[in-house]
Amino acid sequence: MTPPPLHAVLSSQRLILSTPQSKIHFALLGTALVDALGGPAEFHRRFTFPFVDEMTENANFDEDGEPLRKGVWTDDTSMVLCLGWSIATFKSRHGLGGEAGDGFDEADQLDAYVQWWRDGEMSAIGRCFDVGNTIANALRTWTALTEPPRSKLSGESLKPFAVSTLFSRKSPSSADTRNNADRQSKQQRALQKITKDISKPAFSGNGSLMRVIPVGLAYYRYAVGQKGAFDESGDRIVRALARRSSTTTHPNELCQEACEVWTGAIVRILHRCEAAAVDSTPQFSKLDLLQYFSTFPYTQKVLQDALAITLPPESSSKPEVEEYYWTHHPLLLKVSTSAKQTVSPPSSAPAISLPSGDALPSTGYVFHTLIAALYAFFASSSFEEGAIMCVNMGDDADTVGAVYGGLAGCWYGCNKSESSGLFWSERVCRWNDALVKKDLIERVAKQLVEFSDTVKRN
């Protein structure tokens, strides 16, 4: 086959190093940017809508009778913010400390999702204007069985980010203890019913994958060992938390494994950023990340068939590994085939390489979303290029974009002063200028940074 174009050589595309704190910020920002960019293309078949390369109004939903204004992000980002907020503040709100998994509580996460769904908290426009069927099913079950409190996440009257004053607690009375025990019993029954009712393959949507990125951002330090070494046991802890985060609304095994493998990728990126300060290991490349996805111990056949590949013994050097991947890996075969069929945009945006919707579906099925987001990441060489690929896929474009945007924001993101241009292009700056409620995204990112700084293995 024809060798890949120079920009697609994966071993030369290296992780843009920055502080883990900066990467957390860019992971959330990247999620929101591509979510908002892709919103107008949602529900549309590929190649049937105008080429998307700038923020535009979203006519799929309305705000006061008018299309959503440009820069409005959707349910994907709202749920990311809910999960991030829950993880970052649960410990301080409940006086916990010192245990693995601090901050992680499925009931608290579901309460946060309910407050978004029912009250519009963590929404770009103050109300929930879109929610997936599986998520709605889970939240209806949760509210019916637990009756969660109606405290707010982000309203002006209740400021969740001032947790030291808002959530200060008195010593519990015996009545409080009984009430807590009763509520915990209800919560356990609700979680069991969610698992029983929506674990089948029919419920394998992308609603847990789209929001999972805060897990890796919050807990990546479990995988940072002494002198920057990668701690495999700590990595397993974080991936297990990702699976648990899925079970609140998507207990299906495929959904859990998609969240697990995606979180492992985020952990590896942040580990390399932290370890780079203390060791001289060669810089992490896209080839290294593809090897992670290719060697992951999948239990779900559909993921195994699409991503797992065994290298022959003679493939020892990076050029040999990459050559083998380009000629044998199912994902890179899609990339190399579609590279011959580039789509030229009617503007100054970069030409993109997109297969047909049949060859690379971008539906709400979690497998399709994961593969489409990975395609955009490995077929592109900048944040902007991959984002434009995602949103022009149509169908569930906003969610594919959000999933890609979190990973790519983590990979390319850095401050403008240290920018290589791979994140902060002129077009991405325009997207950022149009993005709504950046202050809310910043506040949750700050909470996650502060929380991640406290995370240490016992």
PDB file of C-alpha atoms in Angstrom, residues 74-76 79 117 128-140 203 205-208 249-250 364:
ATOM      1  CA  THR A  74     -24.876  20.122  25.069  1.00  0.00           C
ATOM      2  CA  ASP A  75     -25.611  17.264  27.455  1.00  0.00           C
ATOM      3  CA  ASP A  76     -22.164  15.745  26.889  1.00  0.00           C
ATOM      4  CA  MET A  79     -22.573  15.509  32.378  1.00  0.00           C
ATOM      5  CA  TRP A 117     -31.734  16.814  34.254  1.00  0.00           C
ATOM      6  CA  CYS A 128     -31.639  20.340  30.301  1.00  0.00           C
ATOM      7  CA  PHE A 129     -32.621  20.471  26.623  1.00  0.00           C
ATOM      8  CA  ASP A 130     -31.431  16.996  25.607  1.00  0.00           C
ATOM      9  CA  VAL A 131     -30.925  13.703  27.417  1.00  0.00           C
ATOM     10  CA  GLY A 132     -30.327  10.196  26.123  1.00  0.00           C
ATOM     11  CA  ASN A 133     -33.024   7.565  26.579  1.00  0.00           C
ATOM     12  CA  THR A 134     -30.854   5.233  28.664  1.00  0.00           C
ATOM     13  CA  ILE A 135     -29.761   8.061  30.952  1.00  0.00           C
ATOM     14  CA  ALA A 136     -33.356   9.225  31.366  1.00  0.00           C
ATOM     15  CA  ASN A 137     -34.398   5.665  32.253  1.00  0.00           C
ATOM     16  CA  ALA A 138     -31.687   5.447  34.911  1.00  0.00           C
ATOM     17  CA  LEU A 139     -32.501   8.849  36.392  1.00  0.00           C
ATOM     18  CA  ARG A 140     -36.215   8.076  36.551  1.00  0.00           C
ATOM     19  CA  PHE A 203     -28.685  -0.158  26.253  1.00  0.00           C
ATOM     20  CA  GLY A 205     -25.212   3.810  24.133  1.00  0.00           C
ATOM     21  CA  ASN A 206     -22.414   6.341  24.489  1.00  0.00           C
ATOM     22  CA  GLY A 207     -23.815   8.249  27.473  1.00  0.00           C
ATOM     23  CA  SER A 208     -21.231   7.053  29.991  1.00  0.00           C
ATOM     24  CA  THR A 249     -26.549   4.857  33.900  1.00  0.00           C
ATOM     25  CA  HIS A 250     -24.874   2.370  31.527  1.00  0.00           C
ATOM     26  CA  GLY A 364     -24.905   6.803  19.534  1.00  0.00           C
TER      27      GLY A 364
END
